[in-house]
Amino acid sequence: MNENVPPIEAIDLHKHFGQLEVLRGIDFTVDAQEVVCVVGPSGSGKSTLLRCVNLLEVPTAGKVLVEGIDMTDPETDVDAVRARIGMVFQQFNLFPHLTVLRNLTIAQQKVLKRSEDEANEEARKVLERVGLSDKVDEFPIRLSGGQQQRVAIARSLSMNPDMMLFDEPTSALDPELVGEVLDVMRGLAQEGMTMMVVTHEMGFARQVGDRVVFMDEGIIVEEGPPDDVLLNPQHERTQRFLQAVLRQ
Amino acid sequence: MKKTTKQKLRRAILYLVFVLAVVLFAVLADWGQIQTSFFNLDVAAEMLPRVFTVAAKNTIVYTFTAFSFGLVLALVLALMKRSEIRPYRWVANSYIELFRGLPALVTIIFVAYGLPIALDIRIPGGLLGQGTVGLGLVAAAYMAETLRAGIEAVPRGQMEAARSLGMSRGAAMRSIVLPQAFRIIIPPLTNELVLLIKDTSLFFVLGSTPVNKELTKFGRDLMTQKFNATPLVVIALVYLIITLPLTRLVAQLEKRAARAR
């Protein structure tokens, strides 16, 4: 892969849902091994931006390039690109009818065409990494929310992705379970994973993020190093948002 | 009169009416006639073992053939109904409305007699072929709606998670969405199976040979032949032996599903 091509690049991205303009011209880049945290009030379009990266939402106008490949080009093999992008959802979205192990192997076998042995070996490796080796044969419903989200992260990692997208990964968790998920994400960041994280965890954004992007009403209001954006915001809108968040 | 006394009196009267009705029926009924006409053991004995080895077996074979054919067709219809292509949705909707609106008997007669007369098309397989195709066409319309509801009951995040791992739409549907949808619709599908068991009785309008009769035709022919209603009572019992465990199973599955929620 060309080192100069950013893993994720959005150019003048627009997304409308009917009359509603959710994204109104976004220019956005994530560089290799960078951790970018996207923050902002709900309805600001941050999740939509994230979902446009792997084309779960199809942009109305503009371009999304993943490793230089234009996702909106009809000729692009979107499935092949998606296999290289890990995605973690707010609601975990584990497959409830499959065991933890099978959750991790099904796409390896069906998409990457790995043998069952290869897939099982990889699955056990990543489960150990997220600290859930003892849960291989459980069904997701028997796990706590934090454990389910760690399995979801492991499911993405088992595909050996080039980058990871996180869509509010801790928002559905009980407060005492947030830490274990953030720890796994922190570990990934330290190992150099390219990450785009939509989050409300300002502490995580400050400690782990290389860059913080603040969005409101479908545009990027301000972005920069976490300490600049979160501690010394330039825009009045950012200041108001952070005050409201910190008051909680 | 006090309110509680009034209530007691009402209950007493209702019980009295019930007891009188039973006594009246027991006195007036011709027990000898009832026994020889409905519970004639000689006639019943003559039905063995063919009521099981031929009639019940055929009923079950017809049911499962129609069910399998209907389920495959229903799956196609359900997926068409969810298609992005408008004409596909239109065809599926029209099919479902048409076959749910017609009596099953009309469809069966159409397949067995209408098609050969009108177009010289003969569904192969005789009674089994024609009856099950007709019944399957009807069952498909009902099961398509059930299946669609099942597919839609699977959270959208399941499809999204599968697609985000690089699975194609078809692969995600096959290995992630449909297995969950089927689990959700096992109770209504079992209900449909029970309805089909009973609907195979409509095959009595089709010509039959001694070896391909299902329960109803078998019982009816014997009733006419013996001029005795016992065969009907026997096949009624056989139907219940088949359907009651299934309806009990549905009730249990529904209870379990309600608990899991």
XYZ file of C-alpha atoms in Angstrom:
509
model
C 0.000 0.000 0.000
C 1.225 3.460 -0.855
C 2.261 5.140 2.395
C 1.028 8.505 1.190
C -2.548 7.427 0.631
C -4.599 8.084 3.785
C -6.689 5.077 4.987
C -9.812 7.245 5.127
C -10.560 10.373 3.158
C -13.885 12.152 2.677
C -14.191 14.916 0.088
C -17.077 17.410 0.207
C -19.374 14.742 1.611
C -23.132 15.358 1.684
C -25.887 13.099 2.999
C -29.594 13.856 2.914
C -32.393 11.790 4.438
C -35.320 13.161 2.471
C -35.452 16.870 3.329
C -33.072 16.470 6.252
C -29.457 17.425 5.511
C -27.395 15.325 7.916
C -23.990 15.985 6.347
C -23.397 19.325 4.641
C -19.979 19.212 3.037
C -17.455 17.275 5.083
C -13.751 17.176 4.263
C -12.084 14.702 6.535
C -8.993 12.516 6.679
C -7.652 9.791 8.926
C -3.963 9.058 8.456
C -2.285 5.690 8.909
C -1.980 4.635 12.575
C -3.886 7.728 13.654
C -6.660 7.658 16.252
C -9.324 10.242 15.409
C -12.168 10.821 17.851
C -15.330 12.437 16.505
C -17.415 14.230 19.122
C -20.503 16.390 18.998
C -24.127 16.591 20.079
C -26.558 13.910 18.966
C -27.928 14.657 15.524
C -24.698 16.364 14.508
C -24.081 13.732 11.811
C -21.039 12.081 13.381
C -22.447 8.522 13.215
C -23.648 9.115 9.654
C -20.140 10.234 8.683
C -18.698 7.051 10.186
C -21.293 4.875 8.430
C -20.510 6.565 5.105
C -16.908 5.330 5.361
C -17.882 1.675 4.813
C -20.929 2.658 2.782
C -23.548 1.458 5.286
C -24.953 4.856 4.338
C -24.614 5.869 0.704
C -23.533 9.514 0.405
C -25.833 11.835 -1.514
C -22.873 13.729 -2.968
C -19.119 13.844 -2.544
C -16.577 11.059 -2.290
C -15.332 8.590 0.281
C -11.905 7.107 -0.401
C -10.700 4.124 1.593
C -6.994 3.451 1.013
C -7.444 5.512 -2.141
C -10.351 3.404 -3.435
C -13.493 5.385 -4.262
C -16.289 3.680 -2.303
C -19.010 5.537 -4.208
C -17.751 4.307 -7.598
C -20.258 1.659 -8.753
C -17.370 -0.427 -10.113
C -15.778 -0.743 -6.660
C -16.011 -4.139 -4.959
C -17.426 -2.695 -1.746
C -17.534 -6.085 0.015
C -13.790 -6.567 -0.513
C -13.011 -3.135 0.948
C -15.410 -3.634 3.877
C -13.556 -6.826 4.796
C -10.512 -4.630 5.520
C -12.510 -2.179 7.705
C -13.480 -3.381 11.167
C -16.684 -1.896 12.551
C -17.975 -1.877 16.118
C -21.573 -0.838 16.779
C -23.255 0.817 19.728
C -25.630 -2.164 20.079
C -22.808 -4.769 19.584
C -24.842 -6.582 16.889
C -23.369 -9.967 17.707
C -25.074 -12.847 15.922
C -27.293 -14.267 18.702
C -27.862 -17.640 17.017
C -24.124 -18.416 16.862
C -21.589 -19.178 19.572
C -18.858 -16.668 20.338
C -16.392 -18.754 18.344
C -18.714 -18.999 15.351
C -19.384 -15.247 15.541
C -15.662 -14.818 14.969
C -15.160 -17.475 12.302
C -18.173 -17.168 9.998
C -16.926 -14.142 8.036
C -13.332 -15.397 8.054
C -14.532 -18.534 6.291
C -17.168 -17.012 4.026
C -15.345 -13.809 3.062
C -11.629 -14.528 3.464
C -12.107 -18.212 2.512
C -9.996 -19.377 5.446
C -10.218 -23.026 6.442
C -12.095 -23.890 9.623
C -8.827 -24.639 11.432
C -7.244 -21.361 10.376
C -10.350 -19.404 11.353
C -10.614 -21.124 14.747
C -6.954 -20.469 15.465
C -7.277 -16.770 14.599
C -10.504 -16.508 16.622
C -8.894 -17.996 19.737
C -5.936 -15.667 19.335
C -8.032 -12.476 19.250
C -10.361 -13.722 22.014
C -7.321 -14.138 24.233
C -6.295 -10.601 23.340
C -9.640 -9.192 24.546
C -9.489 -11.445 27.627
C -12.400 -13.756 26.784
C -10.700 -17.068 26.052
C -13.038 -18.831 28.460
C -16.159 -17.726 26.551
C -15.534 -19.404 23.175
C -18.488 -21.761 23.402
C -20.980 -19.387 25.055
C -23.848 -17.750 23.241
C -23.776 -13.932 23.216
C -26.919 -13.583 25.349
C -25.053 -15.187 28.282
C -22.420 -12.435 28.302
C -22.462 -9.019 29.977
C -22.683 -5.935 27.767
C -18.994 -5.237 28.199
C -18.087 -8.806 27.285
C -20.379 -8.675 24.249
C -18.722 -5.506 23.012
C -15.282 -7.062 23.495
C -16.430 -10.061 21.469
C -17.665 -7.631 18.792
C -14.243 -5.996 18.705
C -12.632 -9.440 18.511
C -14.968 -10.356 15.654
C -13.689 -7.375 13.678
C -10.056 -8.065 14.595
C -10.302 -11.674 13.455
C -10.583 -10.312 9.903
C -7.147 -8.637 10.368
C -8.513 -5.230 9.300
C -6.352 -2.306 8.206
C -8.486 0.103 10.230
C -11.316 0.136 12.768
C -14.481 2.208 13.003
C -16.192 2.585 16.388
C -19.760 3.926 16.525
C -20.356 5.019 20.137
C -18.974 1.689 21.404
C -19.661 2.376 25.086
C -22.957 4.284 24.913
C -25.141 1.206 25.494
C -23.078 -0.057 28.430
C -23.661 0.186 32.153
C -21.142 2.689 33.543
C -19.101 0.055 35.378
C -18.555 -1.902 32.143
C -17.265 1.029 30.063
C -13.698 0.701 31.333
C -13.053 -2.839 30.083
C -14.070 -1.875 26.537
C -12.021 1.338 26.549
C -9.012 -0.658 27.807
C -9.213 -2.953 24.780
C -9.477 0.073 22.477
C -6.526 1.754 24.189
C -4.478 -1.402 23.614
C -5.364 -1.361 19.930
C -4.347 2.291 19.621
C -0.997 1.571 21.270
C -0.342 -1.201 18.778
C -0.760 1.301 15.963
C -4.255 0.483 14.692
C -5.815 3.192 12.540
C -9.019 4.146 14.358
C -11.999 6.431 13.825
C -14.026 6.632 17.030
C -17.399 8.345 17.433
C -17.685 8.753 21.179
C -18.993 10.699 24.139
C -16.048 9.612 26.295
C -14.106 12.877 26.501
C -11.494 11.314 28.797
C -10.749 8.619 26.233
C -10.626 11.189 23.423
C -8.104 13.246 25.367
C -5.849 10.396 26.446
C -5.926 8.150 23.395
C -6.936 10.389 20.480
C -4.280 11.862 18.226
C -6.855 14.288 16.925
C -10.355 15.326 17.952
C -13.005 16.426 15.470
C -15.998 18.398 16.726
C -19.094 18.230 14.531
C -22.387 20.089 14.719
C -25.311 20.336 12.332
C -23.620 18.360 9.589
C -20.312 20.210 9.398
C -16.925 19.981 11.076
C -16.778 22.994 13.371
C -13.275 22.518 14.665
C -10.533 19.909 14.759
C -7.043 19.530 16.129
C -4.977 17.956 18.923
C -7.248 16.801 21.792
C -5.912 19.269 24.306
C -6.518 22.187 21.932
C -10.061 21.219 20.988
C -11.214 19.922 24.362
C -9.422 22.305 26.718
C -9.116 25.434 24.633
C -11.882 25.401 22.033
C -11.888 28.321 19.599
C -15.505 28.194 18.515
C -18.387 29.325 20.630
C -20.436 26.217 19.608
C -17.652 23.872 20.787
C -17.337 25.755 24.058
C -21.046 25.452 24.752
C -21.061 21.722 23.964
C -18.078 20.990 26.176
C -19.506 23.001 29.037
C -22.739 21.051 28.811
C -20.868 17.711 28.713
C -18.501 18.571 31.560
C -21.331 19.753 33.786
C -22.742 16.221 33.856
C -82.449 -9.662 48.799
C -78.764 -9.343 49.670
C -76.319 -9.109 46.825
C -74.367 -12.236 47.841
C -77.576 -14.271 48.192
C -78.614 -13.164 44.724
C -75.261 -14.288 43.287
C -75.492 -17.675 45.008
C -78.999 -18.177 43.660
C -77.855 -17.380 40.124
C -75.055 -19.921 40.297
C -77.447 -22.559 41.649
C -79.887 -22.001 38.777
C -77.112 -22.248 36.149
C -75.902 -25.555 37.651
C -79.465 -26.870 37.755
C -80.044 -26.090 34.065
C -76.818 -27.911 33.197
C -77.724 -31.026 35.198
C -81.237 -31.090 33.721
C -79.829 -30.853 30.164
C -77.459 -33.780 30.797
C -80.202 -35.911 32.360
C -82.624 -35.087 29.561
C -80.038 -36.012 26.924
C -79.164 -39.288 28.707
C -82.835 -40.273 28.975
C -83.927 -39.258 25.492
C -80.884 -40.448 23.541
C -81.073 -43.821 21.854
C -77.861 -45.304 23.255
C -78.084 -48.478 21.280
C -78.471 -46.562 18.035
C -75.612 -44.210 18.905
C -73.333 -47.094 19.675
C -74.058 -49.038 16.490
C -73.935 -45.932 14.257
C -70.937 -44.079 15.702
C -68.979 -46.541 17.812
C -69.428 -49.793 15.975
C -66.384 -51.833 16.956
C -66.812 -54.300 14.081
C -66.691 -51.505 11.518
C -63.800 -49.874 13.349
C -61.858 -53.155 13.430
C -62.250 -53.491 9.672
C -60.483 -50.157 9.209
C -57.318 -51.499 10.808
C -54.575 -51.375 9.835
C -55.280 -49.477 6.625
C -56.504 -46.341 8.380
C -52.919 -45.937 9.606
C -50.820 -47.631 6.935
C -52.643 -46.067 3.986
C -54.921 -43.170 4.955
C -52.969 -41.489 7.762
C -49.694 -42.128 5.961
C -51.045 -40.454 2.809
C -52.379 -37.490 4.768
C -48.946 -36.968 6.292
C -47.104 -37.425 2.984
C -49.437 -34.960 1.216
C -49.096 -32.475 4.045
C -45.312 -32.486 4.072
C -45.036 -32.366 0.305
C -47.409 -29.389 0.104
C -45.643 -27.747 3.069
C -42.172 -28.120 1.545
C -43.293 -26.885 -1.856
C -45.198 -24.021 -0.233
C -42.255 -23.033 1.977
C -39.816 -22.797 -0.928
C -42.295 -20.737 -2.920
C -43.034 -18.614 0.145
C -39.346 -17.826 0.592
C -39.123 -16.642 -3.019
C -42.274 -14.523 -2.541
C -41.056 -13.044 0.742
C -37.732 -12.035 -0.809
C -39.557 -10.627 -3.867
C -41.796 -8.629 -1.568
C -38.684 -7.037 -0.062
C -36.998 -6.497 -3.427
C -35.833 -3.078 -4.573
C -37.358 -3.828 -7.973
C -40.937 -2.572 -7.966
C -42.423 -5.139 -10.416
C -41.148 -7.979 -8.198
C -42.916 -6.481 -5.197
C -46.010 -5.998 -7.303
C -46.061 -9.634 -8.482
C -45.513 -10.938 -4.953
C -48.240 -8.730 -3.489
C -50.747 -9.720 -6.172
C -49.967 -13.398 -5.721
C -50.436 -13.198 -1.960
C -53.699 -11.248 -2.214
C -55.055 -13.597 -4.898
C -54.382 -16.908 -3.189
C -55.357 -15.713 0.270
C -58.622 -14.455 -1.173
C -59.616 -17.687 -2.914
C -60.977 -20.830 -1.252
C -58.255 -23.494 -1.265
C -60.747 -25.856 -2.879
C -61.027 -23.611 -5.958
C -57.254 -23.605 -6.391
C -57.064 -27.375 -6.029
C -59.851 -27.928 -8.572
C -58.191 -25.443 -10.909
C -54.857 -27.257 -10.779
C -56.368 -30.727 -11.048
C -59.129 -30.106 -13.602
C -58.905 -26.516 -14.874
C -55.354 -26.673 -16.181
C -55.805 -29.957 -18.145
C -59.070 -28.751 -19.710
C -57.953 -25.197 -20.477
C -54.315 -25.592 -21.436
C -53.800 -29.344 -21.648
C -51.285 -29.008 -18.817
C -51.253 -32.009 -16.546
C -49.330 -31.765 -13.279
C -47.568 -35.127 -12.965
C -47.869 -37.352 -9.940
C -51.630 -37.874 -9.986
C -53.512 -37.029 -6.811
C -50.297 -36.394 -4.905
C -48.970 -34.056 -7.572
C -52.115 -32.080 -8.327
C -53.433 -31.818 -4.796
C -50.150 -30.851 -3.220
C -49.345 -28.294 -5.927
C -52.764 -26.698 -5.445
C -52.506 -26.716 -1.678
C -48.856 -25.603 -1.784
C -49.792 -22.595 -3.929
C -52.279 -21.497 -1.279
C -49.987 -22.249 1.666
C -47.172 -20.256 0.031
C -49.293 -17.095 0.109
C -49.824 -17.389 3.869
C -46.292 -18.498 4.683
C -44.789 -15.689 2.564
C -46.395 -13.130 4.874
C -45.175 -15.055 7.931
C -41.655 -15.250 6.529
C -41.580 -11.564 5.632
C -42.654 -10.697 9.163
C -39.914 -12.995 10.477
C -37.233 -11.405 8.305
C -38.369 -7.954 9.382
C -38.309 -8.979 13.036
C -34.545 -9.549 12.815
C -32.918 -6.253 13.871
C -31.391 -4.259 11.003
C -28.076 -4.228 12.852
C -27.658 -7.936 12.086
C -27.574 -7.296 8.344
C -25.331 -4.273 8.891
C -22.882 -6.219 11.043
C -22.692 -9.007 8.462
C -22.220 -6.555 5.587
C -19.573 -4.598 7.498
C -17.565 -7.840 7.759
C -17.564 -8.017 3.963
C -20.342 -10.551 3.499
C -22.474 -10.115 0.385
C -26.168 -9.361 0.714
C -27.048 -12.943 -0.217
C -24.541 -14.527 2.162
C -25.678 -12.266 5.013
C -29.315 -13.162 4.307
C -28.558 -16.902 4.192
C -26.271 -17.330 7.171
C -27.274 -14.466 9.486
C -30.809 -13.158 8.857
C -32.780 -16.211 7.672
C -31.646 -18.582 10.458
C -32.865 -16.027 13.001
C -36.064 -15.321 11.068
C -36.926 -19.038 10.945
C -36.383 -19.355 14.667
C -38.870 -16.538 15.236
C -41.522 -18.032 12.967
C -41.401 -21.683 14.057
C -44.676 -21.321 16.034
C -46.705 -19.697 13.205
C -45.183 -22.118 10.679
C -46.244 -25.063 12.834
C -49.739 -23.586 12.931
C -49.659 -23.449 9.153
C -48.664 -27.118 9.129
C -51.700 -27.996 11.251
C -53.949 -26.068 8.862
C -52.416 -27.969 5.951
C -53.031 -31.332 7.613
C -56.708 -30.428 7.820
C -56.791 -28.963 4.312
C -55.545 -32.200 2.725
C -59.127 -33.367 3.405
C -60.063 -31.207 0.383
C -58.388 -33.850 -1.779
C -61.632 -35.824 -1.507
C -62.786 -33.966 -4.630
C -59.978 -35.531 -6.633
C -60.329 -38.998 -8.064
C -58.650 -41.623 -5.949
C -57.511 -45.229 -5.956
C -57.487 -47.558 -2.932
C -53.809 -46.795 -2.309
C -53.787 -42.999 -2.541
C -56.760 -42.062 -0.347
C -56.102 -39.673 2.488
C -57.994 -39.855 5.795
C -61.179 -38.000 4.847
C -61.769 -39.802 1.543
C -60.947 -43.100 3.218
C -63.467 -42.479 5.994
C -66.164 -41.122 3.733
C -65.960 -44.002 1.239
C -66.185 -46.535 4.033
C -69.091 -44.672 5.621
C -71.081 -44.854 2.371
C -70.110 -48.475 1.834
C -71.060 -49.607 5.360
C -73.893 -47.112 5.792
C -72.440 -46.376 9.196
C -70.849 -43.232 10.711
C -68.172 -45.051 12.725
C -65.436 -44.516 10.063
C -65.869 -40.742 10.460
C -65.432 -41.007 14.220
C -62.300 -43.095 13.717
C -60.675 -40.720 11.248
C -61.620 -37.800 13.490
C -59.646 -39.485 16.266
C -56.697 -40.092 13.946
C -56.692 -36.406 12.919
C -56.604 -35.442 16.585
C -53.764 -37.870 17.277
C -51.759 -36.026 14.617
C -52.802 -32.418 15.272
C -53.096 -32.218 19.076
C -49.396 -32.836 19.800
C -48.516 -30.185 17.220
C -50.855 -27.548 18.662
C -49.516 -28.357 22.133
C -45.992 -27.939 20.763
C -46.885 -24.526 19.324
C -48.305 -23.428 22.663
C -45.092 -24.496 24.403
C -42.846 -22.816 21.836
C -44.805 -19.604 22.182
C -44.549 -19.740 25.939
C -40.793 -20.235 25.676
C -40.449 -17.400 23.169
C -42.429 -15.115 25.473
C -40.102 -15.988 28.351
C -36.966 -15.344 26.293
C -38.143 -11.834 25.486
